[in-house]
């Protein structure tokens, strides 16, 4: 009845996992007890779990992303401490099989369930506000997207306590991921977690591409769109062109494992190189899907804290489009050593180097935006300065590896690992953290304590170099990735420094946690100097989201905004924020719905059942999902109108806050 699932699947003989399970159980019970004690179950269900409000979904994405950040960071701590200890005959404290699962889980979680989740959080919160929309194009699909992502994150963490996780890396290369060499359930957990989350991301890409094209405020022409929204637009194009490839890759690998097909088994007539081409034709664009929105964040921050318009707006947009195109056609540089031939390698090497040109345009545009500006080094601005230094180094090592001859020497070494983290931490993570601190006051109406954000940046900046510069060195000396022990005495000092670096990074993460806790404390106690009265918390916002109250009403805009050009809110401030001339009208909005959480629960059931071959549970999940969709399709009571009285009351309250802020100046 339970397929392959037996009590032996629970790893009660592994002390690390038992301790982790106890810790998770204690925290989970404490949270459930607190919600019960304060009688918040009804509130959570009505206001959050069934919401289709893009802003609340963004906040839930952030919470999920931060939890996954801590989870993935725990894997990083284990890897670095293992390699600091596992030297000269000392095996360390992680058995090889467990270590393989740790590095596989680290990559999978950090890319799919931290970076992608934080990206979708920014899309959800910022894009509709910047284009003057009251919601996304498909609010219910937005909810479903979130729950597909949430349940896939839950599924991947269930593997900690029931069965095991994949031990073949974050991309699941065959033949080692094939059933013949990996008969356990770890690869199956990987396949279905990635598959379900990929469906959610694909829905997000479709939703936001449609939103940007169709729901811009009247008068907002294409070259009036803020740069962050442009980067979201191009990222969505890449999502729609590449995530179907990921879906197909996972489906074919599943067919190999479940029904004995041979898409990727050479001796069965398949080809391992087919999988490599498929997974990397998704995997390399994925890097640009992640980094482009971070570039957009830096563009918004640079203009706001320099007190100037963004330098070279049109070239920024064009450069983003060029990066989108080039980033989609260079995947072969990930396997120069696989025998494609000199002509093929040369083409992909040159195309890879070309990406440095539009990226360099962006770097110089940010620098020229700051040049002769009144630069204010608030918390978010620190991250952009750290980014430009760190990402430039990562870009240079990337150009180096774009040369096939150099790549033959350093391929599969820790040099590559250092380069990848140079780009992902220095670019993606720095960008998303900057965006989080930049738009936090808009989401909650309170500013975070800047001092803790600045300390977080300092620890992350210094800790990054302590952690990864040593990996460049040992990579050049020949240390390959995925090693869990070594005997070379030249490597040991470098790896000790890298271990120190990861604890410095942990201090930065701790500062961020403290910053969030203190922000919640300030909100509960209504700390006056943290309150955002004007909606323009930084005082120099240029785009539409800063023109409305903080936190934002559920309908976003009382009146559809008048678009006066690029940086339309900055133009309005120069005109003295003229009074609106249009009358208030009832606003059409979607009702909240339980369809998202129900389909999410079905997805979790189906994914878990597929892992353990519990076929009846798969059928139950599919049937419930089908009838849920049918019921929703037949339900006509799915929307409502916000009454004018409510809108007018909100507007009057906002006007009083603006007057109070002006009087306090």
XYZ file of C-alpha atoms in Angstrom:
665
model
C 0.000 0.000 0.000
C 2.881 2.364 0.738
C 4.980 1.357 -2.256
C 8.686 1.356 -1.416
C 8.158 3.289 1.831
C 9.148 1.370 4.979
C 10.406 2.260 8.448
C 13.964 1.651 7.251
C 13.616 4.821 5.141
C 13.839 6.926 8.313
C 17.557 7.597 9.013
C 17.324 7.271 12.811
C 20.901 5.924 12.908
C 22.418 9.193 11.565
C 23.014 11.540 14.541
C 23.200 14.750 12.443
C 19.818 14.073 10.846
C 18.218 13.018 14.131
C 19.414 16.236 15.771
C 18.156 18.272 12.807
C 14.767 16.557 12.973
C 14.446 17.287 16.691
C 15.352 20.946 16.129
C 12.867 21.329 13.267
C 10.174 19.554 15.289
C 10.687 21.809 18.299
C 10.546 24.980 16.198
C 7.519 23.715 14.274
C 5.618 22.794 17.443
C 6.457 26.176 18.970
C 5.122 28.018 15.913
C 1.930 25.949 15.805
C 1.424 26.433 19.534
C 1.884 30.205 19.227
C -0.618 30.451 16.361
C -3.093 28.374 18.368
C -2.536 30.307 21.599
C -3.115 33.661 19.911
C -6.087 32.256 17.947
C -4.665 33.279 14.582
C -5.599 30.257 12.454
C -8.669 31.960 11.002
C -6.730 35.143 10.326
C -3.901 33.245 8.627
C -6.310 31.334 6.424
C -8.464 34.311 5.446
C -5.765 36.953 5.015
C -2.651 35.068 3.983
C -2.945 31.422 2.979
C -5.830 32.036 0.561
C -4.648 35.443 -0.642
C -4.272 36.359 -4.293
C -2.840 39.799 -3.433
C 0.529 40.015 -5.179
C 2.031 41.977 -2.269
C 1.150 39.372 0.354
C 2.372 36.614 -1.939
C 5.637 38.548 -2.268
C 6.015 38.616 1.512
C 5.372 34.865 1.702
C 7.961 34.323 -1.030
C 10.448 36.337 1.050
C 9.754 34.255 4.154
C 10.238 31.037 2.169
C 13.410 32.384 0.566
C 14.919 33.374 3.919
C 14.127 29.974 5.438
C 15.747 28.261 2.456
C 18.732 30.621 2.732
C 19.340 29.415 6.290
C 18.794 25.802 5.213
C 21.218 26.063 2.293
C 23.735 27.988 4.379
C 23.778 25.143 6.902
C 24.969 22.875 4.070
C 27.712 25.387 3.225
C 28.889 25.404 6.853
C 29.052 21.609 6.852
C 31.023 21.481 3.589
C 33.602 24.060 4.614
C 34.131 22.591 8.095
C 34.362 19.075 6.624
C 37.152 20.142 4.256
C 38.962 21.999 7.030
C 39.040 18.759 9.054
C 39.271 15.976 6.450
C 43.033 16.158 5.838
C 45.999 13.762 6.106
C 44.069 10.651 7.062
C 41.379 12.377 9.139
C 38.039 11.457 7.473
C 36.209 14.420 8.978
C 32.729 14.084 10.417
C 30.655 13.593 7.238
C 30.647 10.149 5.593
C 31.223 10.347 1.812
C 27.631 9.406 0.949
C 26.267 12.063 3.312
C 28.722 14.676 2.024
C 27.536 13.997 -1.534
C 23.960 14.686 -0.442
C 25.025 17.877 1.344
C 26.664 19.502 -1.689
C 23.809 18.342 -3.927
C 21.186 19.802 -1.584
C 23.177 23.036 -1.172
C 23.212 23.807 -4.896
C 19.628 22.732 -5.493
C 18.210 24.675 -2.545
C 20.193 27.847 -3.098
C 19.326 28.125 -6.798
C 15.764 26.794 -6.974
C 14.454 27.644 -3.519
C 16.413 30.684 -2.389
C 17.536 32.693 -5.424
C 14.532 31.920 -7.651
C 12.155 32.460 -4.734
C 13.636 35.850 -3.846
C 13.481 36.846 -7.514
C 9.785 35.981 -7.654
C 9.237 37.919 -4.425
C 10.637 41.067 -6.051
C 8.627 40.474 -9.221
C 5.438 40.139 -7.212
C 5.915 43.174 -5.047
C 7.543 45.666 -7.384
C 6.417 45.095 -10.967
C 2.667 45.861 -10.642
C 3.431 48.955 -8.549
C 6.018 50.297 -10.974
C 3.713 50.026 -13.980
C 0.644 51.449 -12.209
C -1.351 48.187 -12.158
C -3.819 47.186 -9.468
C -2.878 43.520 -9.661
C -1.177 40.996 -11.893
C -2.847 39.658 -15.026
C -3.787 36.312 -13.447
C -4.064 36.649 -9.645
C -5.200 33.068 -9.002
C -2.404 31.620 -11.121
C -0.041 33.790 -9.089
C -1.248 32.038 -5.933
C -0.886 28.627 -7.578
C 2.671 29.528 -8.643
C 3.585 30.285 -5.051
C 2.156 27.042 -3.729
C 3.920 24.981 -6.407
C 7.170 26.543 -5.240
C 6.336 26.108 -1.559
C 5.420 22.420 -1.769
C 8.494 21.612 -3.863
C 10.643 23.231 -1.148
C 8.807 21.154 1.465
C 9.317 17.995 -0.613
C 13.051 18.518 -0.929
C 13.345 18.955 2.840
C 11.202 15.900 3.573
C 14.075 13.927 2.049
C 16.127 14.859 5.130
C 13.939 12.700 7.336
C 12.307 10.150 5.041
C 14.728 8.499 2.660
C 17.633 10.570 1.384
C 18.364 13.347 -1.052
C 20.151 13.139 -4.385
C 23.905 12.636 -4.207
C 24.729 13.542 -7.821
C 24.990 17.335 -7.698
C 22.485 20.099 -8.348
C 22.016 19.209 -12.034
C 21.602 15.424 -11.707
C 24.025 14.286 -14.413
C 23.525 10.812 -15.873
C 24.756 8.088 -15.920
C 25.201 8.366 -12.147
C 21.618 9.610 -11.767
C 20.262 6.615 -13.680
C 18.560 3.782 -11.794
C 21.405 1.355 -12.487
C 23.887 3.435 -10.503
C 21.509 5.187 -8.098
C 18.650 2.866 -7.070
C 17.671 4.935 -4.010
C 14.964 7.605 -3.858
C 17.311 10.603 -3.659
C 17.317 11.337 -7.382
C 13.524 10.903 -7.445
C 13.148 13.551 -4.723
C 15.326 15.801 -6.871
C 13.343 15.167 -10.058
C 9.922 15.868 -8.598
C 10.994 18.831 -6.448
C 12.582 20.526 -9.453
C 9.713 19.547 -11.745
C 6.991 20.997 -9.504
C 8.914 24.189 -8.763
C 9.678 24.569 -12.473
C 5.961 24.501 -13.263
C 5.398 27.247 -10.686
C 8.186 29.370 -12.160
C 6.865 28.878 -15.695
C 3.448 30.120 -14.562
C 5.132 33.140 -12.942
C 6.966 33.973 -16.156
C 3.757 33.790 -18.192
C 1.872 35.868 -15.627
C 4.349 38.722 -15.349
C 5.127 38.907 -19.042
C 1.399 39.354 -19.665
C 1.148 41.860 -16.808
C 3.934 44.054 -18.180
C 2.579 43.963 -21.731
C -1.122 44.441 -20.989
C -1.576 46.161 -17.616
C 0.667 49.217 -17.775
C -1.053 52.423 -16.698
C -2.578 54.430 -19.556
C 0.120 56.556 -21.148
C 3.059 54.425 -19.984
C 4.961 53.814 -23.198
C 7.647 51.155 -23.480
C 10.460 53.633 -22.859
C 8.684 54.932 -19.759
C 9.003 51.529 -18.033
C 11.389 51.555 -15.044
C 14.576 49.544 -15.502
C 13.711 46.962 -12.850
C 10.512 46.134 -14.726
C 12.498 45.902 -17.958
C 14.816 43.352 -16.369
C 11.791 41.415 -15.110
C 10.365 41.515 -18.646
C 13.501 40.031 -20.194
C 13.872 37.495 -17.373
C 10.300 36.325 -18.047
C 11.099 35.890 -21.729
C 14.033 33.669 -20.743
C 11.847 31.745 -18.299
C 9.303 31.013 -21.024
C 11.981 29.904 -23.499
C 14.147 27.805 -21.166
C 12.040 26.361 -18.336
C 10.124 24.080 -20.734
C 13.546 22.574 -21.530
C 14.080 21.895 -17.820
C 10.625 20.298 -17.647
C 11.455 18.027 -20.581
C 14.874 17.142 -19.111
C 13.365 16.074 -15.806
C 10.561 14.189 -17.569
C 12.990 12.214 -19.737
C 15.202 11.385 -16.748
C 12.085 10.239 -14.876
C 11.103 8.015 -17.808
C 14.582 6.475 -17.751
C 14.269 5.717 -14.042
C 10.593 4.755 -13.817
C 9.814 2.833 -17.002
C 13.241 1.710 -18.171
C 13.693 3.997 -21.163
C 17.153 4.920 -22.429
C 17.203 8.590 -23.340
C 20.483 9.145 -21.503
C 22.056 5.668 -21.287
C 24.707 5.246 -23.974
C 24.631 1.450 -23.957
C 20.846 1.532 -24.473
C 20.961 3.751 -27.531
C 20.645 7.061 -25.685
C 23.182 9.824 -25.106
C 24.529 11.409 -21.957
C 25.475 14.431 -24.064
C 21.798 14.905 -24.890
C 21.131 15.481 -21.185
C 24.089 17.861 -20.871
C 22.872 19.947 -23.789
C 19.317 20.006 -22.468
C 20.152 20.819 -18.858
C 22.701 23.493 -19.723
C 20.535 25.106 -22.396
C 18.321 25.801 -19.371
C 21.096 26.118 -16.771
C 23.147 28.894 -18.280
C 20.180 31.145 -19.132
C 19.079 30.466 -15.549
C 22.104 32.429 -14.337
C 20.921 35.415 -16.388
C 17.317 34.921 -15.287
C 18.654 35.455 -11.761
C 21.153 38.233 -12.411
C 19.054 40.489 -14.665
C 16.541 41.410 -11.913
C 19.493 42.090 -9.597
C 20.815 44.492 -12.237
C 17.395 46.138 -12.189
C 17.540 46.529 -8.419
C 20.941 48.204 -8.647
C 19.628 50.579 -11.318
C 16.771 51.713 -9.070
C 19.026 52.091 -6.016
C 21.795 53.949 -7.867
C 19.364 56.588 -9.136
C 17.544 56.968 -5.810
C 20.634 57.390 -3.639
C 22.590 59.481 -6.140
C 19.801 62.032 -6.489
C 20.040 61.805 -10.273
C 18.263 60.087 -13.158
C 19.821 56.788 -14.161
C 22.621 57.487 -16.636
C 22.017 55.963 -20.071
C 18.503 54.606 -19.564
C 18.111 53.558 -23.213
C 21.499 51.844 -23.276
C 20.551 49.991 -20.085
C 17.452 48.608 -21.774
C 19.350 47.671 -24.950
C 22.167 46.066 -22.939
C 19.613 43.986 -21.027
C 18.137 42.743 -24.307
C 21.590 41.867 -25.688
C 22.479 39.956 -22.504
C 19.173 38.085 -22.791
C 19.988 37.001 -26.349
C 23.644 36.139 -25.810
C 22.968 34.414 -22.486
C 20.634 32.005 -24.278
C 23.177 30.790 -26.851
C 26.358 30.092 -24.876
C 25.540 26.953 -22.873
C 28.218 24.800 -24.549
C 30.978 26.609 -22.643
C 29.977 24.410 -19.690
C 31.452 21.369 -21.442
C 34.330 22.523 -23.631
C 36.120 19.354 -22.519
C 33.429 17.022 -23.896
C 34.800 16.793 -27.436
C 32.509 19.112 -29.406
C 35.472 20.192 -31.542
C 37.567 23.322 -32.022
C 35.086 25.151 -34.260
C 32.154 24.692 -31.883
C 34.234 25.577 -28.829
C 35.590 28.707 -30.544
C 32.118 29.953 -31.459
C 30.722 29.491 -27.957
C 33.868 30.910 -26.364
C 33.678 34.105 -28.427
C 29.936 34.504 -27.800
C 30.579 34.125 -24.069
C 33.229 36.843 -24.115
C 30.843 39.193 -25.940
C 28.509 39.155 -22.907
C 31.134 41.177 -21.051
C 30.418 44.154 -23.357
C 26.763 44.892 -22.421
C 27.544 43.964 -18.824
C 30.382 46.491 -18.830
C 27.980 49.093 -20.221
C 25.794 48.578 -17.175
C 28.717 48.885 -14.743
C 29.811 52.174 -16.298
C 26.249 53.491 -16.362
C 25.912 52.885 -12.617
C 29.241 54.591 -12.016
C 28.246 57.580 -14.157
C 24.924 57.754 -12.306
C 26.878 58.150 -9.074
C 29.404 60.548 -10.637
C 28.781 64.118 -9.430
C 25.634 62.966 -7.702
C 24.743 63.574 -4.076
C 25.437 59.967 -3.113
C 23.921 58.866 0.209
C 25.423 55.676 1.576
C 22.293 54.230 3.118
C 22.156 50.478 3.674
C 21.027 49.484 0.143
C 23.773 51.595 -1.446
C 26.495 49.578 0.286
C 25.408 46.444 -1.546
C 25.707 48.060 -4.988
C 29.274 49.220 -4.312
C 30.209 45.752 -3.034
C 28.506 44.241 -6.058
C 30.449 46.290 -8.602
C 33.753 45.218 -7.084
C 32.879 41.572 -6.532
C 30.933 40.997 -9.732
C 33.688 42.553 -11.825
C 36.137 39.997 -10.453
C 33.655 37.221 -11.173
C 33.178 38.570 -14.686
C 36.898 38.573 -15.373
C 37.279 34.960 -14.233
C 34.278 34.138 -16.413
C 35.978 35.627 -19.478
C 39.046 33.609 -18.553
C 37.043 30.373 -18.497
C 35.388 31.334 -21.789
C 38.727 30.531 -23.429
C 38.539 26.808 -24.256
C 42.266 26.309 -23.707
C 42.096 27.784 -20.186
C 38.901 25.895 -19.443
C 40.618 22.583 -20.220
C 42.991 23.304 -17.338
C 40.527 24.508 -14.685
C 37.337 22.666 -15.691
C 35.698 20.812 -12.779
C 38.062 22.446 -10.282
C 37.296 24.630 -7.270
C 38.302 27.593 -9.448
C 34.981 27.110 -11.218
C 33.140 26.885 -7.890
C 34.728 30.164 -6.787
C 33.767 31.867 -10.073
C 30.168 30.701 -9.831
C 29.824 31.991 -6.268
C 31.552 35.215 -7.296
C 28.665 35.826 -9.679
C 25.796 34.391 -7.623
C 26.739 35.877 -4.231
C 28.345 39.084 -5.490
C 25.622 39.656 -8.069
C 22.388 37.831 -7.325
C 22.488 37.662 -3.528
C 23.847 41.183 -3.035
C 21.206 42.476 -5.445
C 18.270 40.710 -3.829
C 19.309 41.715 -0.306
C 19.686 45.313 -1.500
C 16.212 45.143 -3.046
C 14.766 43.640 0.105
C 16.089 46.450 2.299
C 15.189 49.078 -0.337
C 11.505 48.090 -0.679
C 10.983 46.813 2.880
C 9.497 50.156 4.093
C 7.089 50.142 1.171
C 5.866 46.653 2.093
C 5.491 47.165 5.848
C 5.404 50.912 6.453
C 8.511 50.735 8.644
C 12.166 51.119 7.810
C 14.657 48.525 9.025
C 17.487 49.651 11.301
C 20.191 50.602 8.860
C 23.128 49.950 11.171
C 22.452 46.197 11.211
C 22.111 46.156 7.431
C 25.480 47.849 7.063
C 27.126 45.368 9.427
C 25.519 42.524 7.482
C 27.059 43.917 4.302
C 30.514 44.224 5.892
C 30.467 40.627 7.095
C 29.160 39.324 3.773
C 31.693 41.349 1.774
C 34.743 40.337 3.823
C 33.463 36.810 4.400
C 32.968 36.271 0.692
C 36.611 36.976 -0.100
C 37.839 34.889 2.819
C 35.637 32.007 1.663
C 36.251 32.002 -2.080
C 39.609 33.548 -2.926
C 41.218 30.426 -1.346
C 39.108 28.278 -3.666
C 40.534 30.100 -6.686
C 44.012 29.241 -5.378
C 43.424 25.541 -4.675
C 41.509 25.240 -7.941
C 44.535 26.480 -9.861
C 46.600 23.980 -7.874
C 44.389 21.144 -9.116
C 41.797 20.545 -6.388
C 38.603 19.281 -7.980
C 35.129 19.994 -6.674
C 33.043 17.440 -4.758
C 36.079 16.074 -2.846
C 35.269 15.211 0.771
C 38.875 14.642 1.907
C 42.400 15.282 0.598
C 46.073 14.687 1.406
C 47.838 17.592 -0.334
C 49.496 19.743 2.391
C 49.532 22.804 0.095
C 45.741 22.933 0.089
C 45.142 22.721 3.831
C 45.997 26.340 4.839
C 43.776 27.712 2.070
C 40.838 25.572 3.163
C 41.296 26.654 6.784
C 40.985 30.276 5.646
C 37.874 29.354 3.630
C 36.404 27.772 6.756
C 37.001 30.976 8.711
C 35.336 32.887 5.879
C 32.121 30.894 6.045
C 31.791 31.740 9.747
C 32.240 35.425 8.885
C 29.413 34.977 6.391
C 27.381 33.376 9.174
C 27.882 36.546 11.220
C 26.470 38.542 8.300
C 23.463 36.249 8.146
C 22.977 36.672 11.894
C 22.991 40.472 11.472
C 20.270 40.160 8.852
C 18.153 38.006 11.162
C 18.617 40.576 13.952
C 17.651 43.342 11.524
C 14.358 41.596 10.710
C 13.613 40.879 14.370
C 14.229 44.512 15.351
C 12.086 45.713 12.446
C 9.225 43.573 13.756
C 9.842 44.963 17.251
C 9.734 48.539 15.920
C 6.518 47.825 14.041
C 4.801 46.335 17.094
C 5.896 49.250 19.275
C 5.194 51.854 16.546
C 8.645 53.391 16.826
C 8.160 56.980 15.488
C 11.447 57.403 13.628
C 10.942 54.104 11.790
C 7.471 55.010 10.502
C 7.073 55.829 6.806
C 4.510 58.639 6.695
C 4.915 59.810 3.116
C 5.188 56.603 1.124
C 8.516 57.939 -0.191
C 10.590 56.629 2.679
C 13.992 57.409 1.130
C 12.881 60.915 0.126
C 14.159 60.558 -3.427
C 12.028 57.832 -4.996
C 11.503 58.296 -8.720
C 9.015 55.581 -9.707
C 5.321 55.026 -9.091
C 5.555 52.728 -6.079
C 6.795 55.651 -3.955
C 3.747 57.757 -4.793
C 1.277 55.677 -2.756
C 0.945 54.927 0.974
C 3.141 52.491 2.872
C 2.073 49.770 3.398
C 0.296 49.688 0.064
C -3.535 49.321 0.041
C -4.779 46.031 -1.343
C -6.003 47.816 -4.495
C -2.623 49.594 -4.970
C -3.809 52.836 -6.611
C -6.920 54.785 -5.659
C -6.830 56.269 -9.157
C -4.898 54.948 -12.125
C -1.759 57.104 -12.191
C -1.127 59.821 -14.744
C 2.101 58.996 -16.613
C 4.172 62.112 -17.302
C 7.239 60.356 -18.692
C 10.151 58.308 -17.392
C 10.507 58.624 -13.593
C 6.965 59.936 -13.455
C 6.806 60.298 -9.665
C 9.964 62.435 -9.671
C 8.302 64.684 -12.269
C 5.184 64.917 -10.074
C 7.265 65.997 -7.078
C 8.888 68.725 -9.146
C 5.379 69.909 -10.046
C 4.384 69.962 -6.370
C 2.391 66.716 -6.520
C -0.683 68.240 -8.221
C -4.078 67.194 -6.896
C -5.841 64.471 -8.874
C -8.598 65.622 -11.169
C -10.440 62.326 -11.715
C -13.220 61.207 -9.397
C -12.892 58.113 -7.223
C -14.676 55.046 -8.568
C -15.317 51.534 -7.193
C -12.327 49.296 -7.922
C -12.762 45.813 -9.336
C -10.623 43.242 -7.467
C -10.405 39.429 -7.276
C -11.632 37.540 -4.221
C -9.260 35.399 -2.222
C -9.359 31.693 -3.070
C -8.479 28.329 -1.497
C -7.601 26.886 -4.914
C -3.885 27.710 -4.511
C -3.337 25.901 -1.192
C -5.507 22.945 -2.275
C -3.581 22.468 -5.519
C -0.368 22.914 -3.569
C -1.382 20.135 -1.173
C -2.221 17.947 -4.172
C 1.189 18.698 -5.676
C 2.935 17.699 -2.443
C 0.947 14.465 -2.234
C 1.614 13.604 -5.883
C 5.334 14.408 -5.611
C 5.831 12.355 -2.435
C 3.787 9.469 -3.844
C 5.782 9.440 -7.084
C 9.035 9.292 -5.111
C 7.874 6.220 -3.172
C 5.749 4.600 -5.923
C 2.496 4.967 -3.963
C 0.344 4.915 -7.077
C -3.063 5.138 -5.414
C -1.988 8.391 -3.712
C -0.888 9.772 -7.100
C -4.368 9.039 -8.459
C -6.045 10.634 -5.416
C -3.947 13.782 -5.812
C -4.696 14.056 -9.523
C -8.439 13.508 -9.001
C -8.680 16.115 -6.234
C -6.677 18.597 -8.332
C -8.914 17.977 -11.352
C -12.159 18.528 -9.454
C -10.712 21.584 -7.698
C -10.002 23.167 -11.087
C -13.442 22.157 -12.406
C -15.161 23.638 -9.340
C -13.213 26.873 -9.705
C -14.084 27.072 -13.404
C -17.781 26.783 -12.589
C -17.662 29.345 -9.782
C -18.757 32.783 -10.942
C -18.450 34.497 -7.552
C -14.753 35.288 -7.870
C -14.535 39.081 -7.669
C -15.856 42.149 -5.859
C -15.750 45.951 -5.916
C -13.929 48.066 -3.349
C -16.452 50.762 -2.330
C -15.641 54.423 -2.884
C -16.105 55.129 0.843
C -13.233 52.801 1.761
C -10.972 54.290 -0.894
C -11.814 57.858 0.189
C -11.078 57.029 3.844
C -7.681 55.623 2.859
C -6.895 58.680 0.743
C -7.846 61.079 3.535
C -5.710 59.184 6.039
C -2.766 59.316 3.614
C -3.280 63.048 3.098
C -3.176 63.598 6.872
C 0.091 61.665 7.120
C 1.599 63.702 4.287
C 0.567 66.915 6.016
C 2.036 65.717 9.320
C 5.312 64.808 7.625
C 5.487 68.194 5.907
C 4.794 69.984 9.161
C 7.572 68.040 10.877
C 10.187 69.091 8.293
